[in-house]
Each structure stands twice: as C-alpha cells, then as structure tokens.
mmCIF file of C-alpha atoms in Angstrom:
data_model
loop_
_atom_site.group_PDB
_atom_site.id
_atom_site.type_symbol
_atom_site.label_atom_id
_atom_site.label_comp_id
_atom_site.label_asym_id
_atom_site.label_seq_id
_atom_site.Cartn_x
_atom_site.Cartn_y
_atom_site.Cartn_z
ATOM 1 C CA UNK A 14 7.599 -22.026 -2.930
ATOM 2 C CA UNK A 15 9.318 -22.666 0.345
ATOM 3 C CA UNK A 16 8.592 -21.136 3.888
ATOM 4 C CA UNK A 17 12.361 -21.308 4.991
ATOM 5 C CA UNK A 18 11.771 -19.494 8.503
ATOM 6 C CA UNK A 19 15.113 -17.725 9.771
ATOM 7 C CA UNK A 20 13.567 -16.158 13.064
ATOM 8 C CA UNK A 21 10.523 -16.282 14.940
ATOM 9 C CA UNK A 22 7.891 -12.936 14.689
ATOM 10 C CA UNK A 23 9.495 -10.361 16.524
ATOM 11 C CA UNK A 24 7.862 -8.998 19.775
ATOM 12 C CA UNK A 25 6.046 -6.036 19.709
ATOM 13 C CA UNK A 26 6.803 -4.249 23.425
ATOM 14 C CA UNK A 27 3.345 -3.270 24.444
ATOM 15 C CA UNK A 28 1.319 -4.774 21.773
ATOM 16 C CA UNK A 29 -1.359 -5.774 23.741
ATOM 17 C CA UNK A 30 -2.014 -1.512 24.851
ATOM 18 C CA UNK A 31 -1.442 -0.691 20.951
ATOM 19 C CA UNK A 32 -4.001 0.587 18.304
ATOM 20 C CA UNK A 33 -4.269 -2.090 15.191
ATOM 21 C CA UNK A 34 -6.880 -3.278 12.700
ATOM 22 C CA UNK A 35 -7.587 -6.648 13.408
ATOM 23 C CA UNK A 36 -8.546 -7.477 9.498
ATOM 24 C CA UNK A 37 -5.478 -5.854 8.450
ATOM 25 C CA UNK A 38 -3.257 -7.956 9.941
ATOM 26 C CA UNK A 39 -1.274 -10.888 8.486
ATOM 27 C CA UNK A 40 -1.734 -14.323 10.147
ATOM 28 C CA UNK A 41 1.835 -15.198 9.889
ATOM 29 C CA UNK A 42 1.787 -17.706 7.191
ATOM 30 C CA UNK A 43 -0.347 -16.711 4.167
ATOM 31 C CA UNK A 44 1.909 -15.010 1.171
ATOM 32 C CA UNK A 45 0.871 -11.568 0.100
ATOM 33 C CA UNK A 46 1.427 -9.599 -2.883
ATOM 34 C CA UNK A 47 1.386 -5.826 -3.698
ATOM 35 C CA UNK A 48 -0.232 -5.271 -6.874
ATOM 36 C CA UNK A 49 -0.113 -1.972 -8.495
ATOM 37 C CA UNK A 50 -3.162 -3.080 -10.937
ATOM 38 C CA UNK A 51 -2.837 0.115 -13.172
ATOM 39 C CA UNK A 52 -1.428 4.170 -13.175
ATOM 40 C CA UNK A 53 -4.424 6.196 -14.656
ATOM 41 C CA UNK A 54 -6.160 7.827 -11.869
ATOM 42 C CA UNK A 55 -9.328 10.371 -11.668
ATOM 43 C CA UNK A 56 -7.970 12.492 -9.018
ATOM 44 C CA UNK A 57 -5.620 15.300 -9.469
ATOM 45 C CA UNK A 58 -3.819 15.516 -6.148
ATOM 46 C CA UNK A 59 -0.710 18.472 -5.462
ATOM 47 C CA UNK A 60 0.886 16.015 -3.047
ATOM 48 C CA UNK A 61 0.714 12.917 -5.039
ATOM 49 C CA UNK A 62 4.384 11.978 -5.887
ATOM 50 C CA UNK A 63 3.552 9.066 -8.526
ATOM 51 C CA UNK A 64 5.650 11.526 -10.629
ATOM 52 C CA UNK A 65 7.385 8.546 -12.804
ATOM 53 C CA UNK A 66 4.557 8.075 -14.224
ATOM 54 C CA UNK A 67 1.443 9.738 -16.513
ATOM 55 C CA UNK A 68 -1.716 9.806 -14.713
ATOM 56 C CA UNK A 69 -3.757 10.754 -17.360
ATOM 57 C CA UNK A 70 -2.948 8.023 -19.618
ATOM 58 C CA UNK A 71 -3.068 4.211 -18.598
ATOM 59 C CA UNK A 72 -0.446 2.042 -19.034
ATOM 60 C CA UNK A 73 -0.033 0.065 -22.561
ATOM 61 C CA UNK A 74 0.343 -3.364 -20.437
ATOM 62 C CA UNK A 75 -3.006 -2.255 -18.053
ATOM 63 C CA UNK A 76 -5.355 -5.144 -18.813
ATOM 64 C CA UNK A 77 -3.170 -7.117 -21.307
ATOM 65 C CA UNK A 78 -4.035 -10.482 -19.298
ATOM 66 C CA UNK A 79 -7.432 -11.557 -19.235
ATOM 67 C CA UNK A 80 -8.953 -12.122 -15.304
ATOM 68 C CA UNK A 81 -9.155 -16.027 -15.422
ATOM 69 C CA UNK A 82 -5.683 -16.134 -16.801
ATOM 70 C CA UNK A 83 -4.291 -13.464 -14.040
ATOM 71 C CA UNK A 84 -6.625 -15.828 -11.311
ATOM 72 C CA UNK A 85 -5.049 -18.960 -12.655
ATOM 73 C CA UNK A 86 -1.449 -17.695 -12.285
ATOM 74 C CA UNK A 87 -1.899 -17.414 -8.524
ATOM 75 C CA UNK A 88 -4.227 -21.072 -8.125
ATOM 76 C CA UNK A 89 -1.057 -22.082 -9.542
ATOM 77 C CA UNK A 90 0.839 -21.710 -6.383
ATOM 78 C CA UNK A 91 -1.172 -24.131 -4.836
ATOM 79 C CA UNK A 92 -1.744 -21.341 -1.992
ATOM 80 C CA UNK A 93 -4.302 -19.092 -1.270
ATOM 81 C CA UNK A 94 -2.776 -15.718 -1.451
ATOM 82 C CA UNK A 95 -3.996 -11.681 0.271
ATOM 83 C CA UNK A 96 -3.573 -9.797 -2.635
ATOM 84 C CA UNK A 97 -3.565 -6.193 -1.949
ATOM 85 C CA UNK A 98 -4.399 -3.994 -5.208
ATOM 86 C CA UNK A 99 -3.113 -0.484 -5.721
ATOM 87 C CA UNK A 100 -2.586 1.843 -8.549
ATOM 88 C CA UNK A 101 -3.432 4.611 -10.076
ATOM 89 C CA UNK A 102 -7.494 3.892 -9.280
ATOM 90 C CA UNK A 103 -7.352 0.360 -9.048
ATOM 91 C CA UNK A 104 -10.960 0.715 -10.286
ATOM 92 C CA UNK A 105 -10.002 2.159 -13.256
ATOM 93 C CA UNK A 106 -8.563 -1.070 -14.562
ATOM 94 C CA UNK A 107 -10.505 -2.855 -17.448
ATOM 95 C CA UNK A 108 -13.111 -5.264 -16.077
ATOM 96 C CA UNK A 109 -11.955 -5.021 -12.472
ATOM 97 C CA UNK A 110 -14.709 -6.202 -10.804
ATOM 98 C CA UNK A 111 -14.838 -9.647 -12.831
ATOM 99 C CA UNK A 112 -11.146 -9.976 -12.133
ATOM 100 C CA UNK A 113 -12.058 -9.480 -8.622
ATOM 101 C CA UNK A 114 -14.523 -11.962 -8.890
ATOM 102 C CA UNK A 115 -12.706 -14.496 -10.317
ATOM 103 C CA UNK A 116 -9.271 -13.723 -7.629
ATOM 104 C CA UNK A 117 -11.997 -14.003 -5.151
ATOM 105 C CA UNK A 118 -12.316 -17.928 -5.907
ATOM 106 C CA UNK A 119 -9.621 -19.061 -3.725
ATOM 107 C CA UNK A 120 -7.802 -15.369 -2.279
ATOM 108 C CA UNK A 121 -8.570 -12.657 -0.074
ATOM 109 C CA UNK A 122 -8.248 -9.023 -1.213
ATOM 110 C CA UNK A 123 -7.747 -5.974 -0.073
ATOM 111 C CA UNK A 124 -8.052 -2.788 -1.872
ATOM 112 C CA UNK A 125 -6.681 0.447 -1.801
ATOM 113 C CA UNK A 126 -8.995 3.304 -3.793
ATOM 114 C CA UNK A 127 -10.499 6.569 -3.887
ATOM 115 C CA UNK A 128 -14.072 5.240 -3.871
ATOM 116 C CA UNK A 129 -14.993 7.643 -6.580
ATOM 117 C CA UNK A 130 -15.890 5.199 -9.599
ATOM 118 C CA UNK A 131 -19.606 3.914 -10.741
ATOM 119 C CA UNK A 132 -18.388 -0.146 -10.525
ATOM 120 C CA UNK A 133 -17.605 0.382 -7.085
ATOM 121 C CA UNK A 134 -20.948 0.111 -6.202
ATOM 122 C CA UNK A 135 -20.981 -2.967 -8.651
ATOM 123 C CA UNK A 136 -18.110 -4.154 -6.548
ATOM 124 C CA UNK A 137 -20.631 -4.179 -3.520
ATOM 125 C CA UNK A 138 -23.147 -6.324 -5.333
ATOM 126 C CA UNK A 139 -21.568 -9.001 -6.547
ATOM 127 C CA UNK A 140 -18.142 -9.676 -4.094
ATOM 128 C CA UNK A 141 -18.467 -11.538 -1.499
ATOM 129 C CA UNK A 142 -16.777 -9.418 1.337
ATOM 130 C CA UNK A 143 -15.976 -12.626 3.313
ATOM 131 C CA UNK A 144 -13.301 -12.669 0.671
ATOM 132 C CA UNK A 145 -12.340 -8.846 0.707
ATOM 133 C CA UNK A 146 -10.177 -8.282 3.895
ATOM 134 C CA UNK A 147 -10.374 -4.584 3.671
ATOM 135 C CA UNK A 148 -11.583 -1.964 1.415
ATOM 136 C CA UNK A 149 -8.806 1.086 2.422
ATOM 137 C CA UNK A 150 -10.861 4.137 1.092
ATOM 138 C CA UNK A 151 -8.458 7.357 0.899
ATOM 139 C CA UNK A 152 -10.483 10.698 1.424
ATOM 140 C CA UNK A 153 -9.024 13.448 -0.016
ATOM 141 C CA UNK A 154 -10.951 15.993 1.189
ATOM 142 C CA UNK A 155 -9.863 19.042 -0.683
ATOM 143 C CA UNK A 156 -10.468 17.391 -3.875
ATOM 144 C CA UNK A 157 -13.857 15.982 -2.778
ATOM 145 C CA UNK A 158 -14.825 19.563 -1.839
ATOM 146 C CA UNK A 159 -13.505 21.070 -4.696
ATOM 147 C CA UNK A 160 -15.991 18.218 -6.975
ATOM 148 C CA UNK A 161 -19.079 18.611 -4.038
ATOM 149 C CA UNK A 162 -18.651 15.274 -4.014
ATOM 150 C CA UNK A 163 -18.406 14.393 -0.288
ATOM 151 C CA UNK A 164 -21.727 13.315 0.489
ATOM 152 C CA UNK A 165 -21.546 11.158 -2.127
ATOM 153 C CA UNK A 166 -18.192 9.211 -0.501
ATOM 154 C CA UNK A 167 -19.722 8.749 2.556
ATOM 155 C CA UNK A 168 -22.984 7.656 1.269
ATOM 156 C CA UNK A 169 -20.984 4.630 -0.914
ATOM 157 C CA UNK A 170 -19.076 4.001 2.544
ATOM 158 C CA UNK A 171 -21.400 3.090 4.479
ATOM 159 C CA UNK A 172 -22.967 1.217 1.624
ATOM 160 C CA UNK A 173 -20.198 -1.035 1.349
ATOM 161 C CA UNK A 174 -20.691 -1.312 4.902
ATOM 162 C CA UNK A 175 -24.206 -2.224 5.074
ATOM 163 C CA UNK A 176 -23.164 -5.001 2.735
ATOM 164 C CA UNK A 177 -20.567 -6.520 5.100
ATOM 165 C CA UNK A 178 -17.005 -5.304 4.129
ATOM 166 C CA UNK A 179 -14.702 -3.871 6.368
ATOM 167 C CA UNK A 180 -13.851 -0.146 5.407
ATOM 168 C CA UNK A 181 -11.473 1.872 6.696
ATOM 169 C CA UNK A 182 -11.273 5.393 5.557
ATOM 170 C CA UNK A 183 -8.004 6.904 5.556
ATOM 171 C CA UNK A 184 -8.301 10.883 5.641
ATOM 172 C CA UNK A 185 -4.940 12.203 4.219
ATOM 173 C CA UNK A 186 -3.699 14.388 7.015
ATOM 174 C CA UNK A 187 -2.861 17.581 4.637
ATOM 175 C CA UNK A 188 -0.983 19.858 7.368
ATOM 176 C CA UNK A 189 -3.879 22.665 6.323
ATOM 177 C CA UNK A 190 -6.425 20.411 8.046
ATOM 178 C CA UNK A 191 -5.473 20.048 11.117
ATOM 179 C CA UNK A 192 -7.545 23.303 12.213
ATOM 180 C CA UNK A 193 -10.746 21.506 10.730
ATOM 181 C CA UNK A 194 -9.645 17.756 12.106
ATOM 182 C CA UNK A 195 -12.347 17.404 14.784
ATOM 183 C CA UNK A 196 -14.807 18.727 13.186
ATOM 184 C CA UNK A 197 -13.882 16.584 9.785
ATOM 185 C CA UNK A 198 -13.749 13.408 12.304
ATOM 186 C CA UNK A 199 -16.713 14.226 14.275
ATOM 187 C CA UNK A 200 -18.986 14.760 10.534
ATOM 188 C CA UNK A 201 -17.797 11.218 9.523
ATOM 189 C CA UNK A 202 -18.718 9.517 13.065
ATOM 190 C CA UNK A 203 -21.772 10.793 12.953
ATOM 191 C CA UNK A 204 -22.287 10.172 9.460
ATOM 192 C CA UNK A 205 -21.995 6.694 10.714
ATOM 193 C CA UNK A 206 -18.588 5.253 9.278
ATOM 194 C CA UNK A 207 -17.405 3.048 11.574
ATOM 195 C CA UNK A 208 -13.103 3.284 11.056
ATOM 196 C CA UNK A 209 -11.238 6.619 10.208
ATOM 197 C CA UNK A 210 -7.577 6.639 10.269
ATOM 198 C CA UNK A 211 -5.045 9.611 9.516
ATOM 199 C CA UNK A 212 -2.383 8.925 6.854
ATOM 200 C CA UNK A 213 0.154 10.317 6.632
ATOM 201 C CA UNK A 214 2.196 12.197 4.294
ATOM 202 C CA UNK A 215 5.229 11.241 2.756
ATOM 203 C CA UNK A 216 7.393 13.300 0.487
ATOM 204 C CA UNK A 217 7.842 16.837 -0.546
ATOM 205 C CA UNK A 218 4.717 19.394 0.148
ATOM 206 C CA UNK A 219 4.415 23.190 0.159
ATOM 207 C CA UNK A 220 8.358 23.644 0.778
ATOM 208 C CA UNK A 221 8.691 20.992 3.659
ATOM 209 C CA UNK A 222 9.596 17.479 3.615
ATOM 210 C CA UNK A 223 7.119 14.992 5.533
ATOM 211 C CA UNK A 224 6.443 12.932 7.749
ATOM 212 C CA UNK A 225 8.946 15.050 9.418
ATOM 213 C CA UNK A 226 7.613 18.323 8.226
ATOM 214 C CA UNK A 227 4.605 17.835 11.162
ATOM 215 C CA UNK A 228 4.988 20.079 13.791
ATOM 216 C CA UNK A 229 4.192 19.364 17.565
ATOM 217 C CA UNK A 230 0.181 19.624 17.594
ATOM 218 C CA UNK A 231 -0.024 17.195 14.463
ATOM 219 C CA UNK A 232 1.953 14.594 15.821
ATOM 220 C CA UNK A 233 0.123 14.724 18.952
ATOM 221 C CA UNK A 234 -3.440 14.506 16.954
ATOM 222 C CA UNK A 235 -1.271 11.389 15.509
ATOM 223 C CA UNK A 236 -1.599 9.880 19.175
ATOM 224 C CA UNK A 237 -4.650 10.610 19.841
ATOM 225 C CA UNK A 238 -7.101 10.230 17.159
ATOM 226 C CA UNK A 239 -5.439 7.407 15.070
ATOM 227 C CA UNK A 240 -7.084 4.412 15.099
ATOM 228 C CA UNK A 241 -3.643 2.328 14.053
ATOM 229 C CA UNK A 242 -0.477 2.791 15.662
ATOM 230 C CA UNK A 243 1.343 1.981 12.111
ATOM 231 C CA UNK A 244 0.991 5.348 11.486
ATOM 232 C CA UNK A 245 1.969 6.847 14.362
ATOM 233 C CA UNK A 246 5.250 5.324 13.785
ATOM 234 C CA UNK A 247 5.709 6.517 10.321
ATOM 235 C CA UNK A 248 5.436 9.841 12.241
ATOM 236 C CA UNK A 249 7.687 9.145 14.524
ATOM 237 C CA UNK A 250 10.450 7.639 12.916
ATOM 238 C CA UNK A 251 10.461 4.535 14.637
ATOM 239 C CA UNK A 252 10.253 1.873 11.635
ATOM 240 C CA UNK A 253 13.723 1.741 10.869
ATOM 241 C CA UNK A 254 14.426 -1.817 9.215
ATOM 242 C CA UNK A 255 17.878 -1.030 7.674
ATOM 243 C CA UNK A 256 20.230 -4.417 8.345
ATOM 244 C CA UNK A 257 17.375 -6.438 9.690
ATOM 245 C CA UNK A 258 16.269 -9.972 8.166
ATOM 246 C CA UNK A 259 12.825 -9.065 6.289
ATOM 247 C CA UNK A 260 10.885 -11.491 4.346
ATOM 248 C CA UNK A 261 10.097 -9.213 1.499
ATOM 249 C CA UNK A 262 11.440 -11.553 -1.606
ATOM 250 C CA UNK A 263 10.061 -14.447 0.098
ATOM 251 C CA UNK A 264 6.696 -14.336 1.730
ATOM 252 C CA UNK A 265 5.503 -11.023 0.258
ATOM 253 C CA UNK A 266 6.410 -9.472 -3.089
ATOM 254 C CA UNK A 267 5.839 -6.387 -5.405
ATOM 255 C CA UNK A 268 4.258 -6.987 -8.837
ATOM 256 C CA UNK A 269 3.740 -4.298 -11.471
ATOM 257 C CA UNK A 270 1.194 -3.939 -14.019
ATOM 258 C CA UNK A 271 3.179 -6.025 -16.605
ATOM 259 C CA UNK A 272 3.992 -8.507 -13.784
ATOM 260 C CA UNK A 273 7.355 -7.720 -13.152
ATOM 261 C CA UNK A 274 7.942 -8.952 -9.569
ATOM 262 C CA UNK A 275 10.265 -7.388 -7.158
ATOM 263 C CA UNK A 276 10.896 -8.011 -3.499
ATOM 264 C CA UNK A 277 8.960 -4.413 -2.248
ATOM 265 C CA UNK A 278 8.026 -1.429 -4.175
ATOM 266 C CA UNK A 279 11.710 0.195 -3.736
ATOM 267 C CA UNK A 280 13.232 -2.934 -4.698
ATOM 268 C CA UNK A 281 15.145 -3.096 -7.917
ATOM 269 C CA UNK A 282 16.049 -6.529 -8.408
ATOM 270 C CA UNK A 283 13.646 -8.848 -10.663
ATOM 271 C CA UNK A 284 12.518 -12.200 -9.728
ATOM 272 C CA UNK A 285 10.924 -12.897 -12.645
ATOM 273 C CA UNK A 286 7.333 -12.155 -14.243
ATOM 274 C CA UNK A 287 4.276 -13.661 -12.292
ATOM 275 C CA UNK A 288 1.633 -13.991 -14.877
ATOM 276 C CA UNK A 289 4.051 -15.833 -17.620
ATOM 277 C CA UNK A 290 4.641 -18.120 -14.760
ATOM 278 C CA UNK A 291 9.103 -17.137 -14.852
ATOM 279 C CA UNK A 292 9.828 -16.524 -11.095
ATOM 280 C CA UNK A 293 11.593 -17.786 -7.819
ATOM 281 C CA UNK A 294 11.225 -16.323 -4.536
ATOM 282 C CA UNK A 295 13.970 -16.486 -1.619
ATOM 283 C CA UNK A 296 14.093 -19.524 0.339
ATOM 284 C CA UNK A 297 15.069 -17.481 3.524
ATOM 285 C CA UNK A 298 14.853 -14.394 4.805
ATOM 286 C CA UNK A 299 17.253 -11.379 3.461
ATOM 287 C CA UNK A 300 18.374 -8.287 5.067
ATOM 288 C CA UNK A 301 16.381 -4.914 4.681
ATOM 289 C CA UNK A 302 19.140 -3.017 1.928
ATOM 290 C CA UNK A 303 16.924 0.404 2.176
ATOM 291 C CA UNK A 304 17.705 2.903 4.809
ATOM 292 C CA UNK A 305 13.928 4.571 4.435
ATOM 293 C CA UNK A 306 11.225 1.953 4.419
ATOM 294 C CA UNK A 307 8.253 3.821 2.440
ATOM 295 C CA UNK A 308 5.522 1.076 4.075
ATOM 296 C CA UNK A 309 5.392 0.949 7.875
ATOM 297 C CA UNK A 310 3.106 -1.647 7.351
ATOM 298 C CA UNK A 311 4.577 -3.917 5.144
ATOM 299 C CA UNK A 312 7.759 -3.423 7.362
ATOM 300 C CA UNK A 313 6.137 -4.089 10.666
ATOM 301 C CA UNK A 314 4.986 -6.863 9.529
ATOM 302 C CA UNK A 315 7.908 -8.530 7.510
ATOM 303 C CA UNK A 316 10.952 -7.438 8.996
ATOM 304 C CA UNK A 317 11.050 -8.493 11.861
ATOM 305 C CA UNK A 318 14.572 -10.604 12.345
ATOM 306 C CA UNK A 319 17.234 -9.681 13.549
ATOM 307 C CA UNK A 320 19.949 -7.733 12.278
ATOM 308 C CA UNK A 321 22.660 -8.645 10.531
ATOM 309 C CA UNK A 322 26.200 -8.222 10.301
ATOM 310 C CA UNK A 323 28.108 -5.231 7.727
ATOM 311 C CA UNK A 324 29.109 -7.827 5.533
ATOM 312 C CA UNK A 325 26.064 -9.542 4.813
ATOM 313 C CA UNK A 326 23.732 -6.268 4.728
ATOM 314 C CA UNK A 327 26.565 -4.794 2.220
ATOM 315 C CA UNK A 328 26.598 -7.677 -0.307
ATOM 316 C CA UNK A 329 22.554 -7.361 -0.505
ATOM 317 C CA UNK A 330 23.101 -3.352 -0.932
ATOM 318 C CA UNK A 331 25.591 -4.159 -3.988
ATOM 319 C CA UNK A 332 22.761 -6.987 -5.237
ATOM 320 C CA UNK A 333 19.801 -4.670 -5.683
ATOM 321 C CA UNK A 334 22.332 -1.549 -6.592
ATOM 322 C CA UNK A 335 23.694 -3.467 -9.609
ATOM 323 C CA UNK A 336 20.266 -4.594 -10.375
ATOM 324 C CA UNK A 337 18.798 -0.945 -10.286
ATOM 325 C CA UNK A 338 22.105 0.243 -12.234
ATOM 326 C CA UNK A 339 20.994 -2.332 -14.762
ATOM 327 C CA UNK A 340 17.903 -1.314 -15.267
ATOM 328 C CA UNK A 341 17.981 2.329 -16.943
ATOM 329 C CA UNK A 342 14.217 2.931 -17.291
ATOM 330 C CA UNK A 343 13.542 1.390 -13.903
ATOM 331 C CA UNK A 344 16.427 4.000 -12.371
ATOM 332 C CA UNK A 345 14.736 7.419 -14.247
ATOM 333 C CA UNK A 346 11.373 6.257 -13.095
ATOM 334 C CA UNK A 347 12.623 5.939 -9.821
ATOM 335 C CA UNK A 348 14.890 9.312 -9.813
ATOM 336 C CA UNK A 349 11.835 11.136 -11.016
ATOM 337 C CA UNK A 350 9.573 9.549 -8.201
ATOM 338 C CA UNK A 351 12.016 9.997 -5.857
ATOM 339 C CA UNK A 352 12.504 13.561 -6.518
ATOM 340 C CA UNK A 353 9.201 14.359 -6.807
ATOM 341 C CA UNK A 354 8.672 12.519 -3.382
ATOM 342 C CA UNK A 355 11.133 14.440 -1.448
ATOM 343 C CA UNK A 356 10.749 17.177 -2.901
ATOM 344 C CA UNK A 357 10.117 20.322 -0.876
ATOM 345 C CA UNK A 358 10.740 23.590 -3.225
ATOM 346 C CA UNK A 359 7.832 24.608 -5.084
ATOM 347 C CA UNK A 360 6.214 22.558 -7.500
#
C-alpha cells in the first residue's frame, strides 16, 4: 500500500477559532476504513433513509468471517488502521465485542451506535478505550421517549465515561425539537455528559428536503450550540468537493458487510474484497466524481487538493458511472436509498 501524496493538507481559514473534536480527528497519515459491520437495527426511525435495505432482517453475509480472521486481514497490511464501524446497530453483529477485542490488538476504533444493546455495557468492561477513539452515540429522542428509555441512555453514557472512553452524543436535530433544544441540552449537561453535538439531517422528512429544509432559527442553533463545526457546514452548504483531488480510494475506503471495498459509501467502483485478501488501492490521489458529498467529515478531511481540470474530473465521472451501470443490484439499492433519502412527499 503506497502513500503517493499529490498535495499537501489543505488550509483551513480560521481553524484555529473553529469548533472540532480533538479525538475525532485524523493525524494525517494513518489509513481509515468505513465499515458498515451489519443492516439489522432495533430502532424504527421515520427519517432513517437506509431504504435499500431490510432492517428487520440481518444480512446473510453478517458474521460469515470469524473475528481473528477479520483482525488478521487488516495486521496484514502491516499498518495499524482507525476503523470506524457503522451499520444497522453495529452491536447487533454476532460476537461484536470479541471482534472488537481482537481489532483492538493493533487498531483504533471508533463506533457509531444507538447505545441501546445489553453487550454495550460488556463493551465497557473488557475494551480498552485507549484503543477506542470515539464511541459516537446517536440519541434519538423521540424513539427513546416513546420506549421510556432515556434515563437508561444517559445512565450507560456516562458509564462508558467513567470507564475512560470518549463519547460524544449526537442528538438528531428533528426540526420538531428545536422548541425543546435547550431544555433537551441543558437535561444532558446536567446529567453530566460531557460532549453533545447536533446532527444533522439529511434526506427527505415530513415533505421537505434537508439539510436545506432548516429554516433561519435552526441554522442559527447550528452556530451556536454545536460543539463541531463539521456540521455546521453540512448546514450550510459549504463542503462542496466536486473536481477536487480526494484521497478516498487511497488512504480511506468503504467496506461492506461482505467486504466489498469501494472508495466512499457513494462510490460504485470495486477495488476488490478486503477479508479474501483481493484488493488494490490508488497510488495517488483522484478527483471527487460526486457533486453531493453525504460525509462532511470524511470530506473535510480527505479532499483536500486541489481541483482539477474538466477532462480529468470527467474521465473519473465515466469510471465510477460504468462501474455503477455494471453493477445492477448495487444501482437499485442505490436508486431506492437515494429516493428514499431525498425524498420529501409523504412516506
């Protein structure tokens, strides 16, 4: 695996005034994956739009490799990887904690849930959170309400922070809360839980499209009670990567459940499937073929180059198009995501 560099890190005007997470940034040099571990989840949320998929039912791949074997695919690298783990309920997977346990040998994690499962507490026990970057803990308050079950997310917050990790909740910033937002944020502070950021929606809800859907008072409770900027620009429309070198395909990728690697979750070219060890990354930077980038994260921190010439942004357009035309499956799955997504009639 190479480390071609193409450009240097590109400036961020005013970074030193700007709101970040310190353990949720990269250091530059480490590759990263995306792992969408699983697609079962527990939750049954109106503005999810995982709509290619059944969330009742788990995927037929979903646990297929045992953890040492999924662990020894990445020692094979010879690198230490941050593997960030999504789903579905990435707790849901089969065994997850020992396949934490053994990633946790020689990576970092980070981890993306609900916080709503029994082995999460397990998870606390017996990971050592010097090897967890983050735990990203989504409330979804309507749905905790709904199961009286909000006590019982804060209580396992701030036990994973007594034992050390670094949690951020993210409160999903339904437009109906916004009345209630202070007094949401203000129970959690004094509740004791130590990092609350609003996220954002994306996609089709209640007949308008978002982020763009937020009117004038949300965006402004964007600026002033987020705790990372990231978001704020996701709100504001200001991660636009289209044309510019990225080094998604190179230093980061997207993996599947079966493995199926790809250079970010829109992507639709394969490089190959990580755990049977069949893969090559770029050897340089390529330019960003997507007009909507659906991470501002994983943009901010990857696409930073340059951009490039017509030419050279159009023959990478026609190299994922005729991959994604290829792919028939891959191309409903992604129409039917897509439209649930944007969506914004009624559902």
């Amino acid at each position: 695996m190479r480390s071609t560099n193409e450009f240097k890190e590109r400036p961020d005007p005013g970074r030193g005034s700007r709101r970040s997470l310190d353990f949720d940034r990269s250091d530059g040099s480490e590759p990263m994956a995306l792992w969408k571990v699983n697609q079962r989840c527990n939750f049954r949320c109106e503005y999810c739009f995982s709509a290619g998929v059944n969330p009742y039912r788990e995927h037929p791949a979903c646990g297929r490799h045992a953890p040492g074997d999924i662990a020894r695919a990445f020692d094979r690298t010879d690198r230490s990887w941050w593997i960030s783990m999504t789903g579905g309920e990435p707790f849901l997977y089969p065994d997850f904690v020992e396949l934490c346990r053994e990633l946790t040998r020689n990576h970092v994690l980070t981890i993306y849930t609900n916080l709503s499962t029994t082995n999460a507490l397990r998870f606390a026990e017996v990971i050592d959170p010097s090897r967890v970057r983050a735990v990203n803990a989504s409330l979804h308050i309507l749905e905790r309400e709904r199961r009286r079950r909000v006590d019982r997310f804060i209580a396992d917050v701030l036990h994973f922070q007594e034992k050390g990790f670094e949690v951020r909740v993210d409160y999903v910033a339904l437009p109906e809360l916004f009345d209630r937002l202070d007094r949401d944020l203000e129970m959690l502070a004094a509740a004791g839980i130590a990092r609350v950021r609003l996220q954002a929606l994306q996609g089709g809800y209640r007949s308008r499209l978002y982020p763009s859907g937020y009117g004038r008072r949300e965006r402004e409770a964007f600026r002033s009670r987020s705790i990372d900027d990231k978001e704020l620009d996701l709100v504001e429309h200001t991660h636009r990567f289209f044309g510019r070198l990225c080094r998604a395909g190179q230093r980061f990728f997207y993996m599947d459940i079966q493995g199926t690697m790809r250079r970010c979750p829109i992507g639709a070219r394969s490089y190959g499937n990580f755990f049977e060890g069949r893969y090559a990354l770029d050897d340089r930077p390529r330019p960003c073929p997507y007009p909507v980038c659906l991470c501002s994260w994983y943009g901010t921190e990857l696409a930073g180059g340059p951009r490039q010439g017509l030419v050279r942004v159009f023959n990478e357009m026609v190299r994922e198009g005729i991959s994604l035309a290829l792919d028939r499956g891959r191309l409903g799955r992604l129409a039917r995501t897509l439209s649930r997504r944007f969506r914004v009639g009624p559902r």
